[in-house]
Amino acid sequence: MTRSKVFVTRTIPAAGLDLIRAACDVDLWPDELPPPRAALIERVRGVDGLLCLLTDPVDAAVMDAAGPGLRVISNHAVGFDNIDVAAATARGIPVGNTPGILTDATADFAFALLMAAARRVAEGDRFVRAGRWRTWGPELLLGPDVHGATLGLIGFGRIGQAVARRAAGFEMRILYFDPTAPAADPALRAEAVNLETLLREADFVSLHVPLTPQTRGLLNRETLALMKPGAILINTARGPVVDPAALAEALREGRLFAAALDVTDPEPIPPDSPLLTLDNCLIVPHIASASIATRRKMSLMAAQNLIAGLQGEPLPHCVNPEAYR
Ligand code: GLV
């Protein structure tokens, strides 16, 4: 029996890669950087399966370059805004993602950013390394309290709710805005509010929505202006949910106390971004799910989706089951 041919767009953790190698003929993009578009189009020609990352835009042209043999696209991420899912569905191609397994790691990290931004952890580290720590200072690097503050969660799916569970331990009041979420578990003691109320009342606003036409630019000049003076914004969702110019303005003018960003628009953040000049903006390179165990599980789930698709079986985690109809 001939083995399926797959293109894997980056080296993923060995657990998943070994599984794929045992089942398929693998063409692996070896570089640290993603394949440029022309290389992606070239390398997918004639493949049966594609395992891609959130850094790889996979649109109709990529699918057509692969040709009619392409039976599955497996994204090594829970988010799948890099894939034209409608185009995949139209071609009968199931698309897989990696939900659930990264919920807790991402929620842990959102909370780490929240605390770091409030209590100025990165600034403190820069201060010490710059040789500026001369004594204990009664007003040195002060920030707002986390415990007892109001947390506004925009998006109350798996990750938003996991952040709420952590916030409960800090005795925070929890508000959420999510028109699509089912009623919240009463044990979370989270209150559904509209977006304006959330922005006006929250001391911390944390984003947990997918990137869609509805959420692109959701935090813009107008909505940022509604935020409580001195509030803190945390983004572990997708960069384009926040308008970077409007955020830089709000931070520079001191209307917001700080922001903590795991994701930016674009990624990586351009070296001349005004956000990089602001001490009250903490920026890390899209690592919220980057725990050792979580990335291993993601590689396994992405491999299982890929292999199931190649074998003509339903993907364990499929974002477009309608592709099978
Ligand atoms: C990371 O951002 C993911 O979508 O898994």
mmCIF file of C-alpha atoms and ligand atoms in Angstrom:
data_model
loop_
_atom_site.group_PDB
_atom_site.id
_atom_site.type_symbol
_atom_site.label_atom_id
_atom_site.label_comp_id
_atom_site.label_asym_id
_atom_site.label_seq_id
_atom_site.Cartn_x
_atom_site.Cartn_y
_atom_site.Cartn_z
ATOM 1 C CA MET A 1 0.000 0.000 0.000
ATOM 2 C CA THR A 2 1.397 3.437 -0.878
ATOM 3 C CA ARG A 3 2.002 5.748 2.022
ATOM 4 C CA SER A 4 0.271 9.119 2.125
ATOM 5 C CA LYS A 5 2.364 12.176 1.341
ATOM 6 C CA VAL A 6 2.144 15.079 3.762
ATOM 7 C CA PHE A 7 3.756 18.478 4.103
ATOM 8 C CA VAL A 8 4.504 19.630 7.646
ATOM 9 C CA THR A 9 5.286 23.335 7.689
ATOM 10 C CA ARG A 10 7.624 23.356 10.734
ATOM 11 C CA THR A 11 9.292 21.027 13.180
ATOM 12 C CA ILE A 12 6.708 20.250 15.863
ATOM 13 C CA PRO A 13 7.364 18.365 19.124
ATOM 14 C CA ALA A 14 8.672 14.847 18.514
ATOM 15 C CA ALA A 15 5.616 13.105 19.996
ATOM 16 C CA GLY A 16 3.431 14.256 17.114
ATOM 17 C CA LEU A 17 6.088 14.211 14.419
ATOM 18 C CA ASP A 18 7.063 10.613 15.225
ATOM 19 C CA LEU A 19 3.431 9.547 14.894
ATOM 20 C CA ILE A 20 3.168 11.207 11.481
ATOM 21 C CA ARG A 21 6.499 9.774 10.319
ATOM 22 C CA ALA A 22 5.370 6.280 11.290
ATOM 23 C CA ALA A 23 2.250 6.599 9.141
ATOM 24 C CA CYS A 24 3.229 8.827 6.205
ATOM 25 C CA ASP A 25 5.958 10.091 3.907
ATOM 26 C CA VAL A 26 6.785 13.442 5.443
ATOM 27 C CA ASP A 27 8.169 16.515 3.732
ATOM 28 C CA LEU A 28 9.191 18.704 6.677
ATOM 29 C CA TRP A 29 9.956 22.421 6.292
ATOM 30 C CA PRO A 30 13.193 22.596 8.272
ATOM 31 C CA ASP A 31 13.603 26.313 8.953
ATOM 32 C CA GLU A 32 12.847 28.309 12.082
ATOM 33 C CA LEU A 33 10.761 30.704 9.964
ATOM 34 C CA PRO A 34 7.567 29.654 8.170
ATOM 35 C CA PRO A 35 7.695 28.706 4.489
ATOM 36 C CA PRO A 36 7.193 31.812 2.340
ATOM 37 C CA ARG A 37 3.983 31.672 0.308
ATOM 38 C CA ALA A 38 5.729 30.607 -2.926
ATOM 39 C CA ALA A 39 7.470 27.764 -1.080
ATOM 40 C CA LEU A 40 4.219 26.680 0.570
ATOM 41 C CA ILE A 41 2.487 26.564 -2.813
ATOM 42 C CA GLU A 42 5.384 24.607 -4.299
ATOM 43 C CA ARG A 43 5.692 22.108 -1.450
ATOM 44 C CA VAL A 44 1.983 21.253 -1.190
ATOM 45 C CA ARG A 45 1.758 20.111 -4.831
ATOM 46 C CA GLY A 46 0.395 16.581 -4.870
ATOM 47 C CA VAL A 47 0.210 16.094 -1.089
ATOM 48 C CA ASP A 48 -2.563 14.112 0.595
ATOM 49 C CA GLY A 49 -2.359 16.043 3.853
ATOM 50 C CA LEU A 50 -1.094 19.327 5.208
ATOM 51 C CA LEU A 51 -0.084 20.027 8.802
ATOM 52 C CA CYS A 52 0.284 23.769 9.235
ATOM 53 C CA LEU A 53 0.779 26.363 11.965
ATOM 54 C CA LEU A 54 -1.044 29.586 12.747
ATOM 55 C CA THR A 55 1.732 31.413 10.877
ATOM 56 C CA ASP A 56 0.776 29.754 7.561
ATOM 57 C CA PRO A 57 -2.038 31.409 5.593
ATOM 58 C CA VAL A 58 -3.832 28.521 3.888
ATOM 59 C CA ASP A 59 -6.287 29.822 1.317
ATOM 60 C CA ALA A 60 -8.017 28.488 -1.800
ATOM 61 C CA ALA A 61 -4.861 28.976 -3.902
ATOM 62 C CA VAL A 62 -2.843 26.779 -1.537
ATOM 63 C CA MET A 63 -5.572 24.104 -1.559
ATOM 64 C CA ASP A 64 -5.777 24.209 -5.357
ATOM 65 C CA ALA A 65 -1.998 23.993 -5.642
ATOM 66 C CA ALA A 66 -2.167 20.806 -3.566
ATOM 67 C CA GLY A 67 -4.760 19.472 -5.982
ATOM 68 C CA PRO A 68 -7.705 17.106 -5.650
ATOM 69 C CA GLY A 69 -5.764 14.572 -3.582
ATOM 70 C CA LEU A 70 -5.660 16.899 -0.534
ATOM 71 C CA ARG A 71 -7.786 15.094 2.050
ATOM 72 C CA VAL A 72 -7.058 16.942 5.292
ATOM 73 C CA ILE A 73 -5.653 20.167 6.727
ATOM 74 C CA SER A 74 -4.547 19.913 10.342
ATOM 75 C CA ASN A 75 -3.738 23.138 12.177
ATOM 76 C CA HIS A 76 -1.314 22.912 15.095
ATOM 77 C CA ALA A 77 -3.387 25.476 17.057
ATOM 78 C CA VAL A 78 -6.838 25.933 18.489
ATOM 79 C CA GLY A 79 -7.360 29.154 16.491
ATOM 80 C CA PHE A 80 -7.832 28.667 12.758
ATOM 81 C CA ASP A 81 -8.175 32.186 11.379
ATOM 82 C CA ASN A 82 -5.134 31.461 9.180
ATOM 83 C CA ILE A 83 -7.220 28.962 7.174
ATOM 84 C CA ASP A 84 -9.971 29.775 4.693
ATOM 85 C CA VAL A 85 -12.363 27.224 6.192
ATOM 86 C CA ALA A 86 -15.146 28.033 3.719
ATOM 87 C CA ALA A 87 -12.782 27.240 0.840
ATOM 88 C CA ALA A 88 -11.816 23.953 2.512
ATOM 89 C CA THR A 89 -15.463 23.031 3.082
ATOM 90 C CA ALA A 90 -16.305 23.836 -0.538
ATOM 91 C CA ARG A 91 -13.601 21.346 -1.561
ATOM 92 C CA GLY A 92 -14.773 18.698 0.940
ATOM 93 C CA ILE A 93 -11.556 19.044 2.974
ATOM 94 C CA PRO A 94 -11.914 18.655 6.756
ATOM 95 C CA VAL A 95 -9.872 21.063 8.874
ATOM 96 C CA GLY A 96 -8.576 19.994 12.294
ATOM 97 C CA ASN A 97 -7.537 22.072 15.308
ATOM 98 C CA THR A 98 -6.368 21.449 18.896
ATOM 99 C CA PRO A 99 -9.066 22.576 21.359
ATOM 100 C CA GLY A 100 -9.265 21.832 25.084
ATOM 101 C CA ILE A 101 -5.722 20.703 25.774
ATOM 102 C CA LEU A 102 -4.304 24.230 25.797
ATOM 103 C CA THR A 103 -7.097 25.829 27.830
ATOM 104 C CA ASP A 104 -5.380 25.697 31.218
ATOM 105 C CA ALA A 105 -1.904 26.620 29.981
ATOM 106 C CA THR A 106 -3.359 29.632 28.165
ATOM 107 C CA ALA A 107 -5.464 30.685 31.149
ATOM 108 C CA ASP A 108 -2.423 30.351 33.439
ATOM 109 C CA PHE A 109 -0.506 32.601 31.112
ATOM 110 C CA ALA A 110 -3.278 35.189 30.761
ATOM 111 C CA PHE A 111 -3.257 35.399 34.535
ATOM 112 C CA ALA A 112 0.545 35.664 34.593
ATOM 113 C CA LEU A 113 0.323 38.612 32.191
ATOM 114 C CA LEU A 114 -2.442 40.218 34.247
ATOM 115 C CA MET A 115 -0.355 40.035 37.397
ATOM 116 C CA ALA A 116 2.873 41.038 35.677
ATOM 117 C CA ALA A 117 1.269 44.117 34.118
ATOM 118 C CA ALA A 118 -0.385 45.224 37.373
ATOM 119 C CA ARG A 119 2.664 44.652 39.548
ATOM 120 C CA ARG A 120 5.176 45.798 36.948
ATOM 121 C CA VAL A 121 7.281 42.648 36.885
ATOM 122 C CA ALA A 122 9.018 43.270 33.545
ATOM 123 C CA GLU A 123 9.637 46.918 34.374
ATOM 124 C CA GLY A 124 11.133 45.915 37.723
ATOM 125 C CA ASP A 125 13.452 43.448 36.022
ATOM 126 C CA ARG A 126 14.602 46.106 33.512
ATOM 127 C CA PHE A 127 15.088 48.541 36.403
ATOM 128 C CA VAL A 128 17.363 46.151 38.286
ATOM 129 C CA ARG A 129 19.395 45.146 35.218
ATOM 130 C CA ALA A 130 19.904 48.823 34.354
ATOM 131 C CA GLY A 131 21.654 49.246 37.721
ATOM 132 C CA ARG A 132 18.939 51.578 39.019
ATOM 133 C CA TRP A 133 18.073 49.657 42.245
ATOM 134 C CA ARG A 134 19.647 51.863 44.899
ATOM 135 C CA THR A 135 17.346 51.250 47.872
ATOM 136 C CA TRP A 136 13.906 50.025 48.956
ATOM 137 C CA GLY A 137 11.535 52.773 47.836
ATOM 138 C CA PRO A 138 8.184 53.562 49.492
ATOM 139 C CA GLU A 139 6.786 54.602 46.117
ATOM 140 C CA LEU A 140 8.903 52.523 43.815
ATOM 141 C CA LEU A 141 7.073 50.772 40.953
ATOM 142 C CA LEU A 142 3.621 50.916 42.499
ATOM 143 C CA GLY A 143 0.705 49.274 40.731
ATOM 144 C CA PRO A 144 -2.940 48.415 41.321
ATOM 145 C CA ASP A 145 -4.094 45.443 43.378
ATOM 146 C CA VAL A 146 -5.203 42.308 41.615
ATOM 147 C CA HIS A 147 -7.102 40.766 44.548
ATOM 148 C CA GLY A 148 -10.585 42.170 44.925
ATOM 149 C CA ALA A 149 -10.497 44.009 41.571
ATOM 150 C CA THR A 150 -13.073 43.634 38.790
ATOM 151 C CA LEU A 151 -12.105 41.430 35.856
ATOM 152 C CA GLY A 152 -13.913 41.808 32.525
ATOM 153 C CA LEU A 153 -13.644 38.801 30.217
ATOM 154 C CA ILE A 154 -14.450 39.407 26.569
ATOM 155 C CA GLY A 155 -15.162 35.902 25.333
ATOM 156 C CA PHE A 156 -16.425 33.335 27.816
ATOM 157 C CA GLY A 157 -15.641 30.042 26.120
ATOM 158 C CA ARG A 158 -13.264 27.416 27.480
ATOM 159 C CA ILE A 159 -10.326 29.772 28.046
ATOM 160 C CA GLY A 160 -12.351 32.732 29.337
ATOM 161 C CA GLN A 161 -14.023 30.461 31.902
ATOM 162 C CA ALA A 162 -10.672 28.984 32.941
ATOM 163 C CA VAL A 163 -9.400 32.518 33.587
ATOM 164 C CA ALA A 164 -12.541 33.171 35.658
ATOM 165 C CA ARG A 165 -11.752 30.120 37.813
ATOM 166 C CA ARG A 166 -8.295 31.523 38.538
ATOM 167 C CA ALA A 167 -9.708 34.984 39.246
ATOM 168 C CA ALA A 168 -12.104 33.526 41.827
ATOM 169 C CA GLY A 169 -9.070 32.562 43.895
ATOM 170 C CA PHE A 170 -8.048 36.222 43.906
ATOM 171 C CA GLU A 171 -11.520 37.228 45.098
ATOM 172 C CA MET A 172 -12.129 39.211 41.943
ATOM 173 C CA ARG A 173 -15.561 40.304 40.753
ATOM 174 C CA ILE A 174 -16.026 38.710 37.345
ATOM 175 C CA LEU A 175 -17.937 40.243 34.442
ATOM 176 C CA TYR A 176 -18.137 38.750 30.984
ATOM 177 C CA PHE A 177 -19.351 39.724 27.561
ATOM 178 C CA ASP A 178 -20.045 36.927 25.120
ATOM 179 C CA PRO A 179 -23.249 36.920 23.116
ATOM 180 C CA THR A 180 -22.580 33.330 22.000
ATOM 181 C CA ALA A 181 -21.706 31.742 25.380
ATOM 182 C CA PRO A 182 -24.174 29.423 27.082
ATOM 183 C CA ALA A 183 -25.267 30.472 30.581
ATOM 184 C CA ALA A 184 -22.277 30.513 32.916
ATOM 185 C CA ASP A 185 -21.762 27.889 35.590
ATOM 186 C CA PRO A 186 -23.187 29.587 38.723
ATOM 187 C CA ALA A 187 -20.172 28.320 40.684
ATOM 188 C CA LEU A 188 -18.031 30.813 38.739
ATOM 189 C CA ARG A 189 -20.105 33.710 40.069
ATOM 190 C CA ALA A 190 -19.587 35.543 36.776
ATOM 191 C CA GLU A 191 -22.043 38.162 35.615
ATOM 192 C CA ALA A 192 -23.025 38.566 31.944
ATOM 193 C CA VAL A 193 -23.021 42.231 30.909
ATOM 194 C CA ASN A 194 -22.951 44.193 27.681
ATOM 195 C CA LEU A 195 -19.643 45.341 26.234
ATOM 196 C CA GLU A 196 -20.018 48.925 27.343
ATOM 197 C CA THR A 197 -20.739 48.000 30.972
ATOM 198 C CA LEU A 198 -17.792 45.627 30.990
ATOM 199 C CA LEU A 199 -15.418 48.273 29.630
ATOM 200 C CA ARG A 200 -16.659 50.941 32.019
ATOM 201 C CA GLU A 201 -16.520 48.756 35.149
ATOM 202 C CA ALA A 202 -13.562 46.407 34.728
ATOM 203 C CA ASP A 203 -10.163 47.145 36.269
ATOM 204 C CA PHE A 204 -8.731 44.394 34.050
ATOM 205 C CA VAL A 205 -10.059 43.481 30.602
ATOM 206 C CA SER A 206 -8.867 40.165 29.187
ATOM 207 C CA LEU A 207 -9.613 39.021 25.625
ATOM 208 C CA HIS A 208 -10.627 35.441 24.849
ATOM 209 C CA VAL A 209 -12.404 35.619 21.499
ATOM 210 C CA PRO A 210 -11.433 34.045 18.192
ATOM 211 C CA LEU A 211 -10.478 36.405 15.365
ATOM 212 C CA THR A 212 -13.548 36.819 13.145
ATOM 213 C CA PRO A 213 -14.939 39.710 11.089
ATOM 214 C CA GLN A 214 -16.979 40.616 14.224
ATOM 215 C CA THR A 215 -14.024 40.702 16.616
ATOM 216 C CA ARG A 216 -11.426 42.321 14.328
ATOM 217 C CA GLY A 217 -10.729 45.786 15.764
ATOM 218 C CA LEU A 218 -13.188 45.246 18.643
ATOM 219 C CA LEU A 219 -10.866 47.254 20.890
ATOM 220 C CA ASN A 220 -10.467 50.453 18.901
ATOM 221 C CA ARG A 221 -10.258 54.177 19.666
ATOM 222 C CA GLU A 222 -13.943 54.331 20.681
ATOM 223 C CA THR A 223 -14.097 51.192 22.787
ATOM 224 C CA LEU A 224 -10.710 51.807 24.445
ATOM 225 C CA ALA A 225 -12.025 55.252 25.411
ATOM 226 C CA LEU A 226 -14.843 53.531 27.329
ATOM 227 C CA MET A 227 -12.387 51.653 29.541
ATOM 228 C CA LYS A 228 -12.123 52.719 33.137
ATOM 229 C CA PRO A 229 -9.240 55.189 33.641
ATOM 230 C CA GLY A 230 -6.205 53.277 34.909
ATOM 231 C CA ALA A 231 -7.485 49.898 33.686
ATOM 232 C CA ILE A 232 -5.252 47.167 32.260
ATOM 233 C CA LEU A 233 -5.789 45.293 28.981
ATOM 234 C CA ILE A 234 -4.576 41.717 28.476
ATOM 235 C CA ASN A 235 -4.604 40.079 25.052
ATOM 236 C CA THR A 236 -3.879 36.374 24.673
ATOM 237 C CA ALA A 237 -6.426 35.970 21.848
ATOM 238 C CA ARG A 238 -5.372 37.380 18.457
ATOM 239 C CA GLY A 239 -3.515 40.624 17.736
ATOM 240 C CA PRO A 240 -6.000 42.148 15.285
ATOM 241 C CA VAL A 241 -8.733 42.197 17.953
ATOM 242 C CA VAL A 242 -6.972 45.365 19.197
ATOM 243 C CA ASP A 243 -6.100 48.429 17.119
ATOM 244 C CA PRO A 244 -2.397 48.896 17.960
ATOM 245 C CA ALA A 245 -2.289 52.642 17.190
ATOM 246 C CA ALA A 246 -5.294 53.350 19.409
ATOM 247 C CA LEU A 247 -3.805 51.215 22.199
ATOM 248 C CA ALA A 248 -0.449 53.019 21.983
ATOM 249 C CA GLU A 249 -2.266 56.349 22.270
ATOM 250 C CA ALA A 250 -4.273 55.244 25.332
ATOM 251 C CA LEU A 251 -1.118 53.930 27.029
ATOM 252 C CA ARG A 252 1.008 56.953 26.151
ATOM 253 C CA GLU A 253 -1.620 59.342 27.494
ATOM 254 C CA GLY A 254 -1.884 57.301 30.700
ATOM 255 C CA ARG A 255 -5.608 56.634 30.190
ATOM 256 C CA LEU A 256 -4.797 52.952 30.630
ATOM 257 C CA PHE A 257 -2.368 51.914 33.338
ATOM 258 C CA ALA A 258 -0.832 49.149 31.226
ATOM 259 C CA ALA A 259 -1.348 46.491 28.598
ATOM 260 C CA ALA A 260 0.061 42.988 28.371
ATOM 261 C CA LEU A 261 0.125 41.417 24.928
ATOM 262 C CA ASP A 262 0.907 37.853 23.987
ATOM 263 C CA VAL A 263 -0.308 38.578 20.464
ATOM 264 C CA THR A 264 0.166 41.604 18.215
ATOM 265 C CA ASP A 265 -0.911 42.893 14.826
ATOM 266 C CA PRO A 266 1.109 42.045 12.844
ATOM 267 C CA GLU A 267 3.250 39.261 14.280
ATOM 268 C CA PRO A 268 6.058 39.585 14.943
ATOM 269 C CA ILE A 269 5.609 43.164 16.133
ATOM 270 C CA PRO A 270 7.468 45.569 13.805
ATOM 271 C CA PRO A 271 10.609 47.001 15.446
ATOM 272 C CA ASP A 272 9.294 50.548 14.903
ATOM 273 C CA SER A 273 5.947 49.882 16.642
ATOM 274 C CA PRO A 274 5.158 52.708 19.090
ATOM 275 C CA LEU A 275 4.090 50.001 21.578
ATOM 276 C CA LEU A 276 7.738 48.993 21.940
ATOM 277 C CA THR A 277 8.627 52.465 23.214
ATOM 278 C CA LEU A 278 6.160 52.286 26.107
ATOM 279 C CA ASP A 279 7.273 51.011 29.500
ATOM 280 C CA ASN A 280 3.679 50.220 30.430
ATOM 281 C CA CYS A 281 3.261 47.782 27.557
ATOM 282 C CA LEU A 282 4.435 44.249 28.243
ATOM 283 C CA ILE A 283 4.896 42.197 25.076
ATOM 284 C CA VAL A 284 5.794 38.529 24.732
ATOM 285 C CA PRO A 285 6.059 36.441 21.537
ATOM 286 C CA HIS A 286 2.745 34.494 21.354
ATOM 287 C CA ILE A 287 3.669 31.903 23.972
ATOM 288 C CA ALA A 288 0.486 31.508 26.034
ATOM 289 C CA SER A 289 0.181 27.794 25.227
ATOM 290 C CA ALA A 290 3.924 27.211 25.418
ATOM 291 C CA SER A 291 4.134 24.796 28.326
ATOM 292 C CA ILE A 292 6.192 21.697 27.567
ATOM 293 C CA ALA A 293 3.306 19.318 28.239
ATOM 294 C CA THR A 294 0.762 21.386 26.327
ATOM 295 C CA ARG A 295 2.847 21.731 23.184
ATOM 296 C CA ARG A 296 3.457 17.972 23.261
ATOM 297 C CA LYS A 297 -0.283 17.327 23.493
ATOM 298 C CA MET A 298 -0.945 19.806 20.685
ATOM 299 C CA SER A 299 1.512 17.997 18.428
ATOM 300 C CA LEU A 300 -0.192 14.671 19.185
ATOM 301 C CA MET A 301 -3.686 16.017 18.569
ATOM 302 C CA ALA A 302 -2.622 17.681 15.322
ATOM 303 C CA ALA A 303 -0.984 14.408 14.214
ATOM 304 C CA GLN A 304 -4.109 12.403 15.125
ATOM 305 C CA ASN A 305 -6.317 14.788 13.134
ATOM 306 C CA LEU A 306 -3.974 14.523 10.144
ATOM 307 C CA ILE A 307 -3.805 10.723 10.208
ATOM 308 C CA ALA A 308 -7.555 10.307 10.689
ATOM 309 C CA GLY A 309 -8.183 12.543 7.666
ATOM 310 C CA LEU A 310 -5.724 10.559 5.551
ATOM 311 C CA GLN A 311 -7.459 7.331 6.527
ATOM 312 C CA GLY A 312 -10.859 8.734 5.573
ATOM 313 C CA GLU A 313 -12.025 8.732 9.190
ATOM 314 C CA PRO A 314 -13.714 11.683 10.943
ATOM 315 C CA LEU A 315 -11.135 13.987 12.515
ATOM 316 C CA PRO A 316 -11.202 13.796 16.330
ATOM 317 C CA HIS A 317 -11.362 17.615 16.328
ATOM 318 C CA CYS A 318 -12.838 19.072 13.189
ATOM 319 C CA VAL A 319 -13.842 22.728 12.744
ATOM 320 C CA ASN A 320 -15.953 22.116 9.613
ATOM 321 C CA PRO A 321 -17.857 18.819 9.942
ATOM 322 C CA GLU A 322 -20.060 20.115 7.118
ATOM 323 C CA ALA A 323 -17.138 19.294 4.795
ATOM 324 C CA TYR A 324 -18.231 15.642 5.009
ATOM 325 C CA ARG A 325 -21.714 16.279 3.618
HETATM 326 C C1 GLV B 1 -2.577 29.759 19.656
HETATM 327 O O1 GLV B 1 -2.704 30.946 19.551
HETATM 328 C C2 GLV B 1 -3.552 28.815 19.210
HETATM 329 O O2 GLV B 1 -4.535 29.226 18.564
HETATM 330 O O3 GLV B 1 -3.389 27.624 19.504
#
